[in-house]
Short mmCIF file of C-alpha atoms and ligand atoms in Angstrom, two decimals:
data_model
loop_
_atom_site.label_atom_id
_atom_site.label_comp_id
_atom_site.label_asym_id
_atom_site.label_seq_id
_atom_site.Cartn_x
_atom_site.Cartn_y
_atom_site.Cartn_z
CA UNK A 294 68.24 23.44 39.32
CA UNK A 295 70.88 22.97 36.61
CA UNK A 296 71.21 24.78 33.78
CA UNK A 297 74.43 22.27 32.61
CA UNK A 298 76.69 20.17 34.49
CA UNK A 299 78.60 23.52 35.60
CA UNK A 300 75.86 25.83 35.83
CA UNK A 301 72.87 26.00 38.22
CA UNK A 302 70.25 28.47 38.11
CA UNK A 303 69.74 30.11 41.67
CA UNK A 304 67.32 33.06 41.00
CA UNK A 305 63.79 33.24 42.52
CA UNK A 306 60.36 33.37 41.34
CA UNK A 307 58.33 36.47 42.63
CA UNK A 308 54.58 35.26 42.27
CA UNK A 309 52.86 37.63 43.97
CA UNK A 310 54.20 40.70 42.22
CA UNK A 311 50.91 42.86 40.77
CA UNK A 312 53.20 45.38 39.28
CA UNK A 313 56.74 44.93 37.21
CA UNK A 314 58.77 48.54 37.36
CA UNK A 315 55.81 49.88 38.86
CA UNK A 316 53.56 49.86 35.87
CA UNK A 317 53.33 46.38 33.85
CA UNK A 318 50.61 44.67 34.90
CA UNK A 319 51.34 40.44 35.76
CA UNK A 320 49.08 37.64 35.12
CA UNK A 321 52.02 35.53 36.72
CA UNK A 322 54.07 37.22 38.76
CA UNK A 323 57.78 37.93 37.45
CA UNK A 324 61.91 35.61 37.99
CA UNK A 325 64.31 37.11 39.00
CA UNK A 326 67.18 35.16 37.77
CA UNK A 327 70.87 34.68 38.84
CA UNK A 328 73.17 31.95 37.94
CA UNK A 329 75.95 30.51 39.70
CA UNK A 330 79.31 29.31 37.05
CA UNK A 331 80.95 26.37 39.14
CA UNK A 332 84.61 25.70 38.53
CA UNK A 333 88.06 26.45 39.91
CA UNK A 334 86.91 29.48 40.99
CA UNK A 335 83.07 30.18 40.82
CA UNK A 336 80.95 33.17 39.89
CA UNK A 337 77.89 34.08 40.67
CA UNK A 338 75.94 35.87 37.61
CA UNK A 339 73.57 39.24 39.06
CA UNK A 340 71.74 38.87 42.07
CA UNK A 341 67.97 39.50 42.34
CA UNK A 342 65.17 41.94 43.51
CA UNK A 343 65.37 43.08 47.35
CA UNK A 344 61.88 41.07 47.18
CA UNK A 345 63.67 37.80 46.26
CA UNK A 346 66.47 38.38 49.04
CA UNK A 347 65.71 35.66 51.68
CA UNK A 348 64.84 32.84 49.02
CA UNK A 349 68.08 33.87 46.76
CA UNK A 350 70.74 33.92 49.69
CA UNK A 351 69.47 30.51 50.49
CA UNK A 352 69.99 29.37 46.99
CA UNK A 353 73.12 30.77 46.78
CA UNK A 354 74.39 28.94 50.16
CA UNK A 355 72.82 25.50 48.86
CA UNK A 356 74.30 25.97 45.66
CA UNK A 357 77.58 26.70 47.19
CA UNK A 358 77.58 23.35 49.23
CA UNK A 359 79.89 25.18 51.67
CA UNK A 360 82.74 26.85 48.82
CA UNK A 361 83.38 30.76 48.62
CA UNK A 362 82.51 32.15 45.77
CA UNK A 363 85.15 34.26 43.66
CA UNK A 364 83.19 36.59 41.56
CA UNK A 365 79.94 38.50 41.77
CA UNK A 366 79.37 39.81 37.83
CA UNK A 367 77.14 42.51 38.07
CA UNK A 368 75.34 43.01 34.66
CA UNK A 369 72.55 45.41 35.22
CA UNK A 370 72.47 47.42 38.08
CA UNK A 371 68.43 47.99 38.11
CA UNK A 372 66.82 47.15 41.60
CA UNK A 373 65.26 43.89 40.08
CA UNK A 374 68.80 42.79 39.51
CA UNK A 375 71.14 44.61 41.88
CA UNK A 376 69.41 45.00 44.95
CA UNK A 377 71.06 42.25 46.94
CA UNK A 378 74.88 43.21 46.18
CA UNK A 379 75.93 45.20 49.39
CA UNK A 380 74.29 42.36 51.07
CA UNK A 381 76.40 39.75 49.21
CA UNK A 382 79.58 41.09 49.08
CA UNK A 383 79.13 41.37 53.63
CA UNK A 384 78.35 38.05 53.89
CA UNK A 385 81.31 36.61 51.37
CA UNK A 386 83.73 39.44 52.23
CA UNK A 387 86.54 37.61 49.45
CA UNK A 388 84.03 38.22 46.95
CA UNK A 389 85.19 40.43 43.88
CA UNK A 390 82.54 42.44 42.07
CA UNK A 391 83.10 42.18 38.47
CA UNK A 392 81.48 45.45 36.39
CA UNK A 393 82.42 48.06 33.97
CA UNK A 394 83.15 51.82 35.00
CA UNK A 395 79.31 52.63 34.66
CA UNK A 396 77.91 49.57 36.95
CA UNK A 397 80.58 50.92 39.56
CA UNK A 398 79.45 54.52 39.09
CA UNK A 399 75.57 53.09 39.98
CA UNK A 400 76.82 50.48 42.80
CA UNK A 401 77.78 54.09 44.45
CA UNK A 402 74.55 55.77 44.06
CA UNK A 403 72.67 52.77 45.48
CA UNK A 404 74.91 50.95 48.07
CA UNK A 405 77.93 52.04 50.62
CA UNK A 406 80.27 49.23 50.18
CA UNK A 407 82.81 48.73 52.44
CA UNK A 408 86.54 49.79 51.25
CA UNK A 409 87.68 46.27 51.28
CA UNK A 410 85.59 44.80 48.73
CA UNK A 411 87.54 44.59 45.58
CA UNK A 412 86.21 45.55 42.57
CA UNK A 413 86.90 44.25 38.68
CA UNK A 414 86.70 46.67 36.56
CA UNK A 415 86.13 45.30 32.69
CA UNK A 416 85.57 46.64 29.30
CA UNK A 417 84.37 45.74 26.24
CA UNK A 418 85.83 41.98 24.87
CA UNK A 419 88.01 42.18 28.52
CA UNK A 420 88.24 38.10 29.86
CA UNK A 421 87.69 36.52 32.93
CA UNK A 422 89.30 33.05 33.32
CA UNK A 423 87.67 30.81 36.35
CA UNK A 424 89.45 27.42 35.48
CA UNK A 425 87.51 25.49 31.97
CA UNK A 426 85.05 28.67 31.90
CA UNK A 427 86.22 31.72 30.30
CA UNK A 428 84.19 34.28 30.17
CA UNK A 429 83.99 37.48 28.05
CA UNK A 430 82.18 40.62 28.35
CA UNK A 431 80.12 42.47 25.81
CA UNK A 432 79.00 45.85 26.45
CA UNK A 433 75.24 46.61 25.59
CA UNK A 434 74.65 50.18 26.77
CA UNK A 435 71.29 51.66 26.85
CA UNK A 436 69.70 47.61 26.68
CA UNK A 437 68.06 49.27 28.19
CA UNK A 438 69.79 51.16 31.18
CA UNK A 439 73.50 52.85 30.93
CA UNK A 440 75.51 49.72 32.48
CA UNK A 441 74.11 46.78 30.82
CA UNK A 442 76.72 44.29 30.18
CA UNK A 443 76.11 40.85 28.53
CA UNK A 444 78.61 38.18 29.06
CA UNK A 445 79.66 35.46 26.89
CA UNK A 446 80.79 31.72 28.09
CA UNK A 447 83.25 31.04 25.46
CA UNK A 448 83.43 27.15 27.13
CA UNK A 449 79.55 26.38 26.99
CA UNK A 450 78.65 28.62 24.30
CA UNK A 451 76.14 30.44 26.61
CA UNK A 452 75.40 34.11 26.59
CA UNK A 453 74.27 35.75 29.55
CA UNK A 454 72.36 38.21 28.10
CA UNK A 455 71.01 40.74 30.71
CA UNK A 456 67.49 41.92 30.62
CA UNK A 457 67.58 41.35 26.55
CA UNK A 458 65.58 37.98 25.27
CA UNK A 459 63.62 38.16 29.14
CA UNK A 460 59.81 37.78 29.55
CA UNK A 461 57.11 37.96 32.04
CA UNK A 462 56.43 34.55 33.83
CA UNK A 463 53.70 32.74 32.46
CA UNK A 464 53.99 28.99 31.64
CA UNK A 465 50.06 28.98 30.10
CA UNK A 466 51.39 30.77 26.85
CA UNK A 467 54.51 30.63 24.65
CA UNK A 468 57.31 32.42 25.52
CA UNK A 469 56.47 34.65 22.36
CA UNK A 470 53.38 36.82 23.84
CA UNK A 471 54.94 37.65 27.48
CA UNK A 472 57.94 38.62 25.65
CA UNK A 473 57.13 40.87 23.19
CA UNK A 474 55.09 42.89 25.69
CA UNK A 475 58.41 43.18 27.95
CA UNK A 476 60.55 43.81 24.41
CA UNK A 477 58.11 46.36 23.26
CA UNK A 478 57.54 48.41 26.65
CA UNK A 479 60.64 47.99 28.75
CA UNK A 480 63.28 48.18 25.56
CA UNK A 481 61.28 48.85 22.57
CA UNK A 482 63.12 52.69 22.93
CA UNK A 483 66.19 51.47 22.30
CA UNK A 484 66.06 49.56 18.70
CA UNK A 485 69.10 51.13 17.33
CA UNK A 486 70.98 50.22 20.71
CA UNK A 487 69.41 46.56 20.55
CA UNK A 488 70.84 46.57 16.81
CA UNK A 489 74.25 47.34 18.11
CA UNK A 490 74.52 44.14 20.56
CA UNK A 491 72.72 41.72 17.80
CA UNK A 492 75.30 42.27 15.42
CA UNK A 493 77.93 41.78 17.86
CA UNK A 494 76.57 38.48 18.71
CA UNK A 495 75.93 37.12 15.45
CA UNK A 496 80.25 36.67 15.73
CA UNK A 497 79.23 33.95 18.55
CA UNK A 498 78.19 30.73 18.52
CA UNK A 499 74.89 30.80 20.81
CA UNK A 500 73.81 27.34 22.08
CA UNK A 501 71.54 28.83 24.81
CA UNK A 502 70.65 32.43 26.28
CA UNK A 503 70.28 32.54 30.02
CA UNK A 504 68.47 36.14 30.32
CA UNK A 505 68.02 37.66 33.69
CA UNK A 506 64.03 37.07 33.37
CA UNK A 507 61.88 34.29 32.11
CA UNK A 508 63.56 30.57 31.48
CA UNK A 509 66.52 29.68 29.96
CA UNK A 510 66.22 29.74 26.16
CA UNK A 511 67.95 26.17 24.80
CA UNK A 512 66.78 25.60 21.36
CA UNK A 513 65.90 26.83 17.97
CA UNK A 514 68.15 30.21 19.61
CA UNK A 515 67.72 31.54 15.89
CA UNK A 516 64.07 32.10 16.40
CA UNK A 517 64.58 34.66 19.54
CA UNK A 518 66.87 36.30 17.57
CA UNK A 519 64.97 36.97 14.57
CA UNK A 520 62.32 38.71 16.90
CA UNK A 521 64.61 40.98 18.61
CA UNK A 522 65.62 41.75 14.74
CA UNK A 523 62.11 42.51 14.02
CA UNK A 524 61.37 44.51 17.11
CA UNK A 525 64.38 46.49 17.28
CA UNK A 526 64.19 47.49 13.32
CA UNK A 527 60.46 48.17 14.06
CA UNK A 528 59.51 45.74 11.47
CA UNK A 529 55.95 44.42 11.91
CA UNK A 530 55.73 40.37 12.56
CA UNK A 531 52.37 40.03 10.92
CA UNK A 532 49.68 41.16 8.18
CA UNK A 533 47.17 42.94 10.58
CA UNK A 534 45.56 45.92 11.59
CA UNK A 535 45.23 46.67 14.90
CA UNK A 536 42.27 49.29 16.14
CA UNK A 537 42.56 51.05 18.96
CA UNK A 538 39.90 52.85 20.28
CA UNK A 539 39.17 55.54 23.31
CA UNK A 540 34.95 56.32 23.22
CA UNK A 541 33.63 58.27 26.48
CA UNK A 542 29.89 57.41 25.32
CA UNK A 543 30.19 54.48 23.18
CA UNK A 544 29.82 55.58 19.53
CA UNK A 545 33.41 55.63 18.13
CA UNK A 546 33.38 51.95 19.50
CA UNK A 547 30.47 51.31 17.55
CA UNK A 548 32.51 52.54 14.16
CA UNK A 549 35.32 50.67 15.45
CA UNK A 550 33.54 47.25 15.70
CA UNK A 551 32.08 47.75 12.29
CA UNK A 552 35.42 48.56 10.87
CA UNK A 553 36.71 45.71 12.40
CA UNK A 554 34.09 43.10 10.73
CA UNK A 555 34.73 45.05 7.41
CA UNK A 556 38.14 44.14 7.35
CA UNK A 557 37.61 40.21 8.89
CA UNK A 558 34.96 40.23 5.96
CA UNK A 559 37.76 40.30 3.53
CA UNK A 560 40.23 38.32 5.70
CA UNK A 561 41.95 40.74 7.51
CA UNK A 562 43.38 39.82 10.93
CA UNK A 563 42.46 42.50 13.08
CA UNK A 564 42.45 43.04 16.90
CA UNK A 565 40.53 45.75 18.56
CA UNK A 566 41.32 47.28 22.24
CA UNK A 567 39.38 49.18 24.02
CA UNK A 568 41.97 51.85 25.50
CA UNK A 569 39.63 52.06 28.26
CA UNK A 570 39.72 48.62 29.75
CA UNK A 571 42.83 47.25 28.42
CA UNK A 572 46.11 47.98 29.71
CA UNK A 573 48.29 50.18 27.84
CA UNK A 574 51.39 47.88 27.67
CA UNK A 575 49.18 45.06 25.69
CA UNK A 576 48.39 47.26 23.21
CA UNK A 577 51.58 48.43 22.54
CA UNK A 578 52.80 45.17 22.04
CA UNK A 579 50.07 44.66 19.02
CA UNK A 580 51.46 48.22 17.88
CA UNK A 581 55.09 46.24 17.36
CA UNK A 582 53.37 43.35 15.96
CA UNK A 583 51.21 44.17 13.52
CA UNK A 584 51.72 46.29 9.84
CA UNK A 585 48.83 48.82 10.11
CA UNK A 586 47.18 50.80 12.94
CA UNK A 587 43.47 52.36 13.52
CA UNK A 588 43.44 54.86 16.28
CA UNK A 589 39.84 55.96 17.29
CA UNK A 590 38.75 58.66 19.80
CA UNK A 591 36.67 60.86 20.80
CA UNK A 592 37.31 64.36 20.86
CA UNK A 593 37.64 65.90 24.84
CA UNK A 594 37.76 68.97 25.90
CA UNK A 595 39.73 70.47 22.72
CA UNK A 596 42.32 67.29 22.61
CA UNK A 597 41.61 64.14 22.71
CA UNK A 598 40.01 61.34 24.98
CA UNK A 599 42.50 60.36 27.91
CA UNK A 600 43.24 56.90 27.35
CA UNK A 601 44.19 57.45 23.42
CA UNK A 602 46.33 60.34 24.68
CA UNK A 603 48.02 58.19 26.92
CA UNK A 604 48.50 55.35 24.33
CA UNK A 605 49.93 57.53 21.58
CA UNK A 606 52.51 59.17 23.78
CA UNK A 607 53.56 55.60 25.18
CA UNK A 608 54.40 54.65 21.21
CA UNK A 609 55.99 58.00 21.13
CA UNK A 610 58.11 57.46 23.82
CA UNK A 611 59.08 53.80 22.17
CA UNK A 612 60.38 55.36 19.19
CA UNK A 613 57.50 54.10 17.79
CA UNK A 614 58.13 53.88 13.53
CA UNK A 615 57.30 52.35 10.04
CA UNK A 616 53.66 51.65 9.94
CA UNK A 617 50.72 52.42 8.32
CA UNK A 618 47.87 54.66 10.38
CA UNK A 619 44.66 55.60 9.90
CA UNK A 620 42.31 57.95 11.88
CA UNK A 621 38.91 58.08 13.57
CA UNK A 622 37.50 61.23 15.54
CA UNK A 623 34.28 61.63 17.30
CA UNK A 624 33.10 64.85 18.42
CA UNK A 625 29.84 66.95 18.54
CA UNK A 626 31.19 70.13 19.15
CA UNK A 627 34.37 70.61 17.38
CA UNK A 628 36.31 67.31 17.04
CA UNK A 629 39.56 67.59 17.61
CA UNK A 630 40.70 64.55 18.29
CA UNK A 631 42.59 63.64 14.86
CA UNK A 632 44.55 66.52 15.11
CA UNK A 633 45.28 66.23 18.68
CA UNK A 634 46.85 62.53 17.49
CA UNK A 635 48.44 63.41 15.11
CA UNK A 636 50.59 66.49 16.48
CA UNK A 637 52.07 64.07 18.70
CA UNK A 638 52.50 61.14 16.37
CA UNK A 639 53.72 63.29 13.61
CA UNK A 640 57.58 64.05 14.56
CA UNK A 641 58.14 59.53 14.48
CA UNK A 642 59.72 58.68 12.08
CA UNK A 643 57.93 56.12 8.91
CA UNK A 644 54.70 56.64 9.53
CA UNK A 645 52.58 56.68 6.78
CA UNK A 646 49.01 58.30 7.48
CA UNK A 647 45.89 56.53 5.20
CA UNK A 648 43.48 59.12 4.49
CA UNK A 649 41.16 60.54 4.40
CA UNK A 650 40.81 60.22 7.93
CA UNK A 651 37.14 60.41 9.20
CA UNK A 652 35.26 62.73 11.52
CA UNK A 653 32.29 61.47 12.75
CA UNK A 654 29.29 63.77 14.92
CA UNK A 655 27.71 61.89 17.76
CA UNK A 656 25.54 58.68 16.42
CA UNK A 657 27.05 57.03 13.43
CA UNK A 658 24.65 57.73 10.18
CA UNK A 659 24.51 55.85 7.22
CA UNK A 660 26.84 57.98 5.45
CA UNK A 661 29.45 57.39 8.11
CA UNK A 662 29.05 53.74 7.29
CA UNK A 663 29.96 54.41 3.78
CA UNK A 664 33.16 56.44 4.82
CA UNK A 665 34.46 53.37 6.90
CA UNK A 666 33.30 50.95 3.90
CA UNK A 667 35.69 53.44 1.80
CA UNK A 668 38.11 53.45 4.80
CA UNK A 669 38.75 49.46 5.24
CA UNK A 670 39.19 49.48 1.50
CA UNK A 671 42.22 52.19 1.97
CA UNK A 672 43.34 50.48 4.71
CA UNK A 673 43.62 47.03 2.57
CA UNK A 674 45.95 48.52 0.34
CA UNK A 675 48.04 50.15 2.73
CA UNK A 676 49.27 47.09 4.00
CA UNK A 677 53.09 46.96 3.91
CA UNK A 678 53.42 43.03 4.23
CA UNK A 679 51.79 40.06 2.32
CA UNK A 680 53.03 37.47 4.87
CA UNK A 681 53.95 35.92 8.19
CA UNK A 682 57.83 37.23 8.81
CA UNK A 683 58.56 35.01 11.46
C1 LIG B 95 34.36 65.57 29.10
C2 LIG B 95 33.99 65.68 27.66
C3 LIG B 95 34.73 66.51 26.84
C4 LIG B 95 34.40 66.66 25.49
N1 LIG B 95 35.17 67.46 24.69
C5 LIG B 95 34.83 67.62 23.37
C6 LIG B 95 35.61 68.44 22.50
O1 LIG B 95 36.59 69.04 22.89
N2 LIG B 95 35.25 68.57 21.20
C7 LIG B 95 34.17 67.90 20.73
O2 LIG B 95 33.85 68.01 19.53
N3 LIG B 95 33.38 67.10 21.50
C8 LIG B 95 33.71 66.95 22.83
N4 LIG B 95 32.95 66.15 23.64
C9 LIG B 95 31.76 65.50 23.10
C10 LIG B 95 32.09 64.10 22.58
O3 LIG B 95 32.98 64.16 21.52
C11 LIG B 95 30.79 63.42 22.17
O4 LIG B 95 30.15 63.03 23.37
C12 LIG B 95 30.96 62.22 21.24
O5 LIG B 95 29.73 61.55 21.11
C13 LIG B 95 31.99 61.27 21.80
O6 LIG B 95 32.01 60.06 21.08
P1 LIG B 95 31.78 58.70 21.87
O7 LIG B 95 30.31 58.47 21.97
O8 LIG B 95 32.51 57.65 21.12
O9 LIG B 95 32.41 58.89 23.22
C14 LIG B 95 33.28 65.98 24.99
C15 LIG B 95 32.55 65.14 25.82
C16 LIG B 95 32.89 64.98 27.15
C17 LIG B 95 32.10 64.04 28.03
FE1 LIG B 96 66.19 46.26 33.60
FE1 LIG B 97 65.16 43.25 34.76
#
């Protein structure tokens, strides 16, 4: 497949993965890609997931047409990416690996390479001529591992942007949903770092991004950017509220559901996840999208129900920030689950609590209907945006 005249995508399409970094659940498996730069010299652009081996050295050796290639740029060394260099760089012994100190520093911890393969070490803004292609190299450390490197084709105006602006495969919805859940759980740490790169691309002239999952991104290259603006500033996308709720026997769920037709009542989007049966990584993706937040739970065994435990301490360990949250407990003999929540959410940073929260005893009375009547209305206010950012 070509990407342009010069440039032919050679990466491989894992359909039968259940499990991406051995928690992300896939509807559609997961690409590894890799890219191969054809000139006077050539370069091939990562190489692929030890999964992906077989089907990517074939690639390569079609792609090659019977040519050496020159250069094996190695911009993420995460298994996904760099499992298949040792391999490479035996079978085209000539082959220079092109990293920075820290991708050379991880090629030892994972591989042996022989002493003859030469390595290229580059830095930040460092060139690589191959003949028409020049290519330059942009440090992006901590997008979301220590080595990332992006690199920039100052002939085709393509960057080659690592993990950053990848998605899930999964060619029955837009690009936009798969890739906010892999933004939001694989980088969504790293905002400030993410910040960093963005600004140091806005200097280019971007006619596509060729990310190392997902397809090539060719047009309208202004939209992708704006969401990795949003995501890594933590700014909601939309006007919503999204309620998440743990209930063991059923009852918070119940105040959940009528909180949610409250708030649709008065034309509120709203989405509400049952912690339970939904997999964590979904729901932290409506936690980046949306303005405001419900978290429901019942109370367990002094803390809080397991699957909101779990939830709040995977937005903690995003760096979760800046958005409105409000608070639903459940417990019969002495709730506990607010406070459980918000001990861990309350060292984030912009997070702006709408109480009073509520504490509700087993069944829901009627006077527990009135506090979430009184609830929706706080939580109508609190919203922090009037309208669609994107
Ligand atoms: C394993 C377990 C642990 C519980 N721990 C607590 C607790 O620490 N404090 C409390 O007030 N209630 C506790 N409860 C009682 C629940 O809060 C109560 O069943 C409540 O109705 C739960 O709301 P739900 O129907 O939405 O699950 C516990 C219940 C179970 C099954
Ligand atoms: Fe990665
Ligand atoms: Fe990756």
């Amino acid at each position: 497949m070509n990407v342009t005249d010069s440039i032919k995508y050679i990466g491989v399409y894992d359909k039968d993965l259940d499990l991406f970094e051995g928690q992300y659940p896939l509807s559609h498996g997961v690409t590894y890609n890799s890219y191969m730069i054809m000139d006077e010299k050539i370069a091939i652009m990562d190489t692929v997931d030890r999964r992906g081996k077989d089907a990517w050295l074939a690639n390569l050796e079609k792609a090659l047409a019977g040519r050496n290639p020159d250069y094996l740029i190695v911009s993420h060394m995460e298994p996904d990416h760099g499992a298949c260099v040792q391999i490479a760089a035996k079978k085209y012994p000539h082959m220079k690996i092109v990293g920075n100190v820290k991708t050379f520093t991880m090629i030892d911890e994972y591989f042996e390479l022989n002493d003859q393969t030469k390595r290229v070490l580059v830095k930040e803004g460092d060139t690589l001529e191959l003949g028409k292609h020049i290519l330059q190299f942009m440090m992006a450390p901590m997008v979301h591992w220590p080595e990332v490197m992006m690199t920039y084709d100052q002939t085709e105006n393509i960057l080659f942007s690592a993990d950053a602006f990848g998605t899930f495969y999964d060619d029955t919805h837009p690009w936009i949903n798969e890739a906010r859940r892999y933004y939001t759980n694989i980088v969504g740490k790293y905002g400030l770092q993410v910040k960093n790169v963005l600004k140091k691309a806005q200097k280019l002239k971007i006619d596509m991004i060729c990310p190392l999952h997902g397809p090539v991104l060719k047009e309208d290259i202004a939209q992708y950017i704006r969401y990795y603006e949003l995501w890594s500033t933590y700014t909601p996308e939309e006007s919503g509220i999204l309620i998440a709720c743990a209930s063991i026997h059923g009852h918070t769920m119940e105040a959940a559901q009528i909180l949610a037709s409250l708030l649709e009542e008065q034309g509120e989007k709203v989405i509400l996840r049952d912690l339970s049966r939904t997999d964590v990584s979904y729901v932290i993706a409506d936690a980046f999208m949306y303005d405001r937040i419900v978290l429901a739970a019942s109370s367990y065994d002094g803390g809080v129900f397991c699957p909101m435990e779990q939830f709040i301490h995977h937005l903690k360990s995003k760096n979760f920030q800046n958005r409105s949250i409000a608070f639903i407990e459940n417990g019969t003999w002495a709730p506990s689950a607010n406070k459980a929540m918000k001990e861990v959410l309350d060292c984030l940073k912009g997070l702006d609590y709408m109480e009073p929260s509520i504490t509700i005893r087993g069944a829901l009375k009627e006077e527990s209907v009135e506090e979430l009547k009184s609830l929706a209305k706080i939580i109508m206010e609190g919203g922090c945006i009037d309208e669609v950012c994107v």
